[in-house]
mmCIF file of C-alpha atoms in Angstrom:
data_model
loop_
_atom_site.group_PDB
_atom_site.id
_atom_site.type_symbol
_atom_site.label_atom_id
_atom_site.label_comp_id
_atom_site.label_asym_id
_atom_site.label_seq_id
_atom_site.Cartn_x
_atom_site.Cartn_y
_atom_site.Cartn_z
ATOM 1 C CA UNK A 244 175.734 63.285 -63.626
ATOM 2 C CA UNK A 245 171.935 61.792 -64.226
ATOM 3 C CA UNK A 246 169.040 63.317 -63.311
ATOM 4 C CA UNK A 247 165.728 61.638 -62.969
ATOM 5 C CA UNK A 248 162.424 63.157 -64.169
ATOM 6 C CA UNK A 249 158.931 61.924 -63.580
ATOM 7 C CA UNK A 250 157.076 61.025 -66.868
ATOM 8 C CA UNK A 251 153.624 61.706 -67.169
ATOM 9 C CA UNK A 252 152.252 58.173 -66.774
ATOM 10 C CA UNK A 253 152.229 55.405 -64.289
ATOM 11 C CA UNK A 254 155.306 53.271 -64.928
ATOM 12 C CA UNK A 255 153.985 49.841 -63.825
ATOM 13 C CA UNK A 256 150.719 50.223 -65.367
ATOM 14 C CA UNK A 257 152.004 51.803 -68.545
ATOM 15 C CA UNK A 258 154.968 49.001 -68.876
ATOM 16 C CA UNK A 259 152.661 45.957 -68.176
ATOM 17 C CA UNK A 260 149.684 47.449 -70.326
ATOM 18 C CA UNK A 261 151.727 48.365 -73.136
ATOM 19 C CA UNK A 262 153.962 45.032 -73.360
ATOM 20 C CA UNK A 263 150.405 43.085 -73.267
ATOM 21 C CA UNK A 264 149.080 44.965 -75.896
ATOM 22 C CA UNK A 265 151.903 44.420 -78.142
ATOM 23 C CA UNK A 266 152.596 40.795 -77.479
ATOM 24 C CA UNK A 267 148.843 40.183 -78.290
ATOM 25 C CA UNK A 268 148.739 42.550 -81.383
ATOM 26 C CA UNK A 269 152.299 41.448 -82.981
ATOM 27 C CA UNK A 270 151.648 37.731 -82.011
ATOM 28 C CA UNK A 271 148.466 37.966 -84.205
ATOM 29 C CA UNK A 272 150.173 39.672 -87.050
ATOM 30 C CA UNK A 273 153.267 37.549 -86.691
ATOM 31 C CA UNK A 274 150.679 34.318 -86.850
ATOM 32 C CA UNK A 275 149.297 35.682 -90.045
ATOM 33 C CA UNK A 276 152.722 36.162 -91.743
ATOM 34 C CA UNK A 277 153.871 32.713 -90.605
ATOM 35 C CA UNK A 278 150.635 30.941 -91.583
ATOM 36 C CA UNK A 279 151.051 33.031 -95.256
ATOM 37 C CA UNK A 280 154.975 31.960 -95.582
ATOM 38 C CA UNK A 281 153.749 28.396 -94.939
ATOM 39 C CA UNK A 282 150.908 29.015 -97.606
ATOM 40 C CA UNK A 283 153.379 30.092 -100.193
ATOM 41 C CA UNK A 284 155.526 27.222 -99.648
ATOM 42 C CA UNK A 285 157.951 27.796 -96.747
ATOM 43 C CA UNK A 286 158.571 25.030 -94.437
ATOM 44 C CA UNK A 287 157.457 25.086 -90.658
ATOM 45 C CA UNK A 288 160.807 25.018 -88.934
ATOM 46 C CA UNK A 289 162.821 27.325 -86.788
ATOM 47 C CA UNK A 290 161.238 30.624 -86.226
ATOM 48 C CA UNK A 291 157.983 29.903 -88.146
ATOM 49 C CA UNK A 292 157.120 27.673 -85.583
ATOM 50 C CA UNK A 293 154.327 29.270 -83.240
ATOM 51 C CA UNK A 294 156.427 28.580 -80.114
ATOM 52 C CA UNK A 295 159.402 30.259 -81.269
ATOM 53 C CA UNK A 296 157.719 33.486 -82.748
ATOM 54 C CA UNK A 297 155.107 33.654 -79.924
ATOM 55 C CA UNK A 298 157.894 33.425 -77.194
ATOM 56 C CA UNK A 299 160.320 35.871 -79.098
ATOM 57 C CA UNK A 300 157.179 38.243 -79.752
ATOM 58 C CA UNK A 301 156.397 38.331 -75.867
ATOM 59 C CA UNK A 302 160.042 39.027 -74.602
ATOM 60 C CA UNK A 303 160.661 41.720 -77.184
ATOM 61 C CA UNK A 304 157.181 43.044 -76.197
ATOM 62 C CA UNK A 305 158.449 43.311 -72.506
ATOM 63 C CA UNK A 306 161.847 44.448 -72.909
ATOM 64 C CA UNK A 307 161.039 47.088 -75.508
ATOM 65 C CA UNK A 308 158.640 48.519 -72.940
ATOM 66 C CA UNK A 309 160.789 48.491 -70.505
ATOM 67 C CA UNK A 310 163.651 50.041 -72.581
ATOM 68 C CA UNK A 311 161.551 52.972 -73.675
ATOM 69 C CA UNK A 312 160.536 53.534 -70.149
ATOM 70 C CA UNK A 313 163.970 53.787 -68.909
ATOM 71 C CA UNK A 314 164.964 55.785 -71.811
ATOM 72 C CA UNK A 315 162.350 57.994 -71.194
ATOM 73 C CA UNK A 316 162.820 58.698 -67.463
ATOM 74 C CA UNK A 317 166.553 59.054 -67.481
ATOM 75 C CA UNK A 318 168.003 62.072 -68.839
ATOM 76 C CA UNK A 319 171.776 63.589 -68.773
ATOM 77 C CA UNK A 320 172.415 67.329 -67.945
ATOM 78 C CA UNK A 321 173.569 68.619 -71.351
ATOM 79 C CA UNK A 322 177.135 69.013 -71.470
ATOM 80 C CA UNK A 323 178.403 68.097 -74.634
ATOM 81 C CA UNK A 324 176.906 67.008 -78.124
ATOM 82 C CA UNK A 325 176.286 63.142 -77.088
ATOM 83 C CA UNK A 326 174.332 64.468 -74.061
ATOM 84 C CA UNK A 327 172.199 66.746 -76.279
ATOM 85 C CA UNK A 328 170.563 63.799 -77.655
ATOM 86 C CA UNK A 329 170.611 62.076 -74.315
ATOM 87 C CA UNK A 330 168.492 64.906 -72.806
ATOM 88 C CA UNK A 331 165.677 64.197 -75.080
ATOM 89 C CA UNK A 332 164.368 60.877 -75.200
ATOM 90 C CA UNK A 333 162.601 61.311 -78.818
ATOM 91 C CA UNK A 334 165.848 62.074 -80.311
ATOM 92 C CA UNK A 335 167.216 58.866 -79.034
ATOM 93 C CA UNK A 336 164.273 56.708 -80.128
ATOM 94 C CA UNK A 337 164.635 57.972 -83.681
ATOM 95 C CA UNK A 338 167.640 56.268 -84.222
ATOM 96 C CA UNK A 339 167.503 53.399 -81.614
ATOM 97 C CA UNK A 340 164.529 51.734 -83.100
ATOM 98 C CA UNK A 341 165.527 51.342 -86.748
ATOM 99 C CA UNK A 342 169.115 50.300 -85.381
ATOM 100 C CA UNK A 343 167.234 47.631 -83.228
ATOM 101 C CA UNK A 344 165.493 46.646 -86.387
ATOM 102 C CA UNK A 345 168.761 46.327 -88.661
ATOM 103 C CA UNK A 346 170.317 44.373 -86.097
ATOM 104 C CA UNK A 347 167.330 42.006 -85.789
ATOM 105 C CA UNK A 348 167.871 41.377 -89.598
ATOM 106 C CA UNK A 349 171.277 39.742 -89.148
ATOM 107 C CA UNK A 350 170.150 36.451 -88.046
ATOM 108 C CA UNK A 351 167.507 36.558 -90.737
ATOM 109 C CA UNK A 352 170.362 36.782 -93.263
ATOM 110 C CA UNK A 353 171.852 33.401 -91.896
ATOM 111 C CA UNK A 354 168.280 31.782 -92.005
ATOM 112 C CA UNK A 355 168.152 32.885 -95.513
ATOM 113 C CA UNK A 356 171.317 31.231 -96.455
ATOM 114 C CA UNK A 357 170.463 27.966 -94.726
ATOM 115 C CA UNK A 358 166.685 27.616 -94.973
ATOM 116 C CA UNK A 359 165.588 29.794 -98.032
ATOM 117 C CA UNK A 360 164.709 33.412 -98.593
ATOM 118 C CA UNK A 361 161.069 32.916 -98.060
ATOM 119 C CA UNK A 362 161.561 32.160 -94.448
ATOM 120 C CA UNK A 363 163.918 34.931 -94.063
ATOM 121 C CA UNK A 364 161.705 37.218 -95.552
ATOM 122 C CA UNK A 365 158.759 36.382 -93.559
ATOM 123 C CA UNK A 366 160.821 36.635 -90.467
ATOM 124 C CA UNK A 367 162.042 39.961 -91.377
ATOM 125 C CA UNK A 368 158.886 41.134 -92.137
ATOM 126 C CA UNK A 369 157.734 39.870 -88.651
ATOM 127 C CA UNK A 370 160.319 41.890 -87.046
ATOM 128 C CA UNK A 371 159.009 45.057 -89.208
ATOM 129 C CA UNK A 372 155.705 44.221 -87.905
ATOM 130 C CA UNK A 373 156.417 43.932 -84.098
ATOM 131 C CA UNK A 374 158.708 47.114 -84.047
ATOM 132 C CA UNK A 375 155.944 48.930 -85.655
ATOM 133 C CA UNK A 376 153.526 47.997 -83.462
ATOM 134 C CA UNK A 377 155.579 48.635 -80.449
ATOM 135 C CA UNK A 378 156.416 52.138 -81.345
ATOM 136 C CA UNK A 379 153.008 53.035 -82.090
ATOM 137 C CA UNK A 380 151.651 51.257 -78.998
ATOM 138 C CA UNK A 381 154.585 52.806 -76.551
ATOM 139 C CA UNK A 382 154.371 56.024 -78.004
ATOM 140 C CA UNK A 383 150.733 56.224 -77.146
ATOM 141 C CA UNK A 384 150.778 54.899 -73.592
ATOM 142 C CA UNK A 385 154.389 56.106 -72.620
ATOM 143 C CA UNK A 386 154.619 59.388 -74.374
ATOM 144 C CA UNK A 387 158.131 60.486 -74.583
ATOM 145 C CA UNK A 388 159.288 63.608 -72.772
ATOM 146 C CA UNK A 389 160.586 66.835 -74.725
ATOM 147 C CA UNK A 390 163.587 67.228 -72.689
ATOM 148 C CA UNK A 391 162.718 70.931 -71.867
ATOM 149 C CA UNK A 392 162.005 70.444 -68.412
#
């Protein structure tokens, strides 16, 4: 059984504003990372093309903001050890954000084998930057509930 609790922010406004801020900030940082990688000798192909990394940055910002809000809003009644974590969105985010980051490295390893490790390293750095900017922005604009309600 799930309970729905109201967050301390206006959902539509916070999600749209958060996604926009993350998309712009991470897009700029990712562009700088791509330019640095190209300056060091990486070929401009695949994920280092602006159309690729900007598209994925915008998609990640929107999906991340929506996912953050969904996890923050829906909580389960504490019945067992799994629900103990689901009741507190901050506990979920402590392992979910690093897990998403780790999973995002899997395609980068394949890129490293085929296109070189400079390209793969820059893509990994883009993922770290995007997730870091997203977590900071989402925590600020969509604060997580404590679960003690």
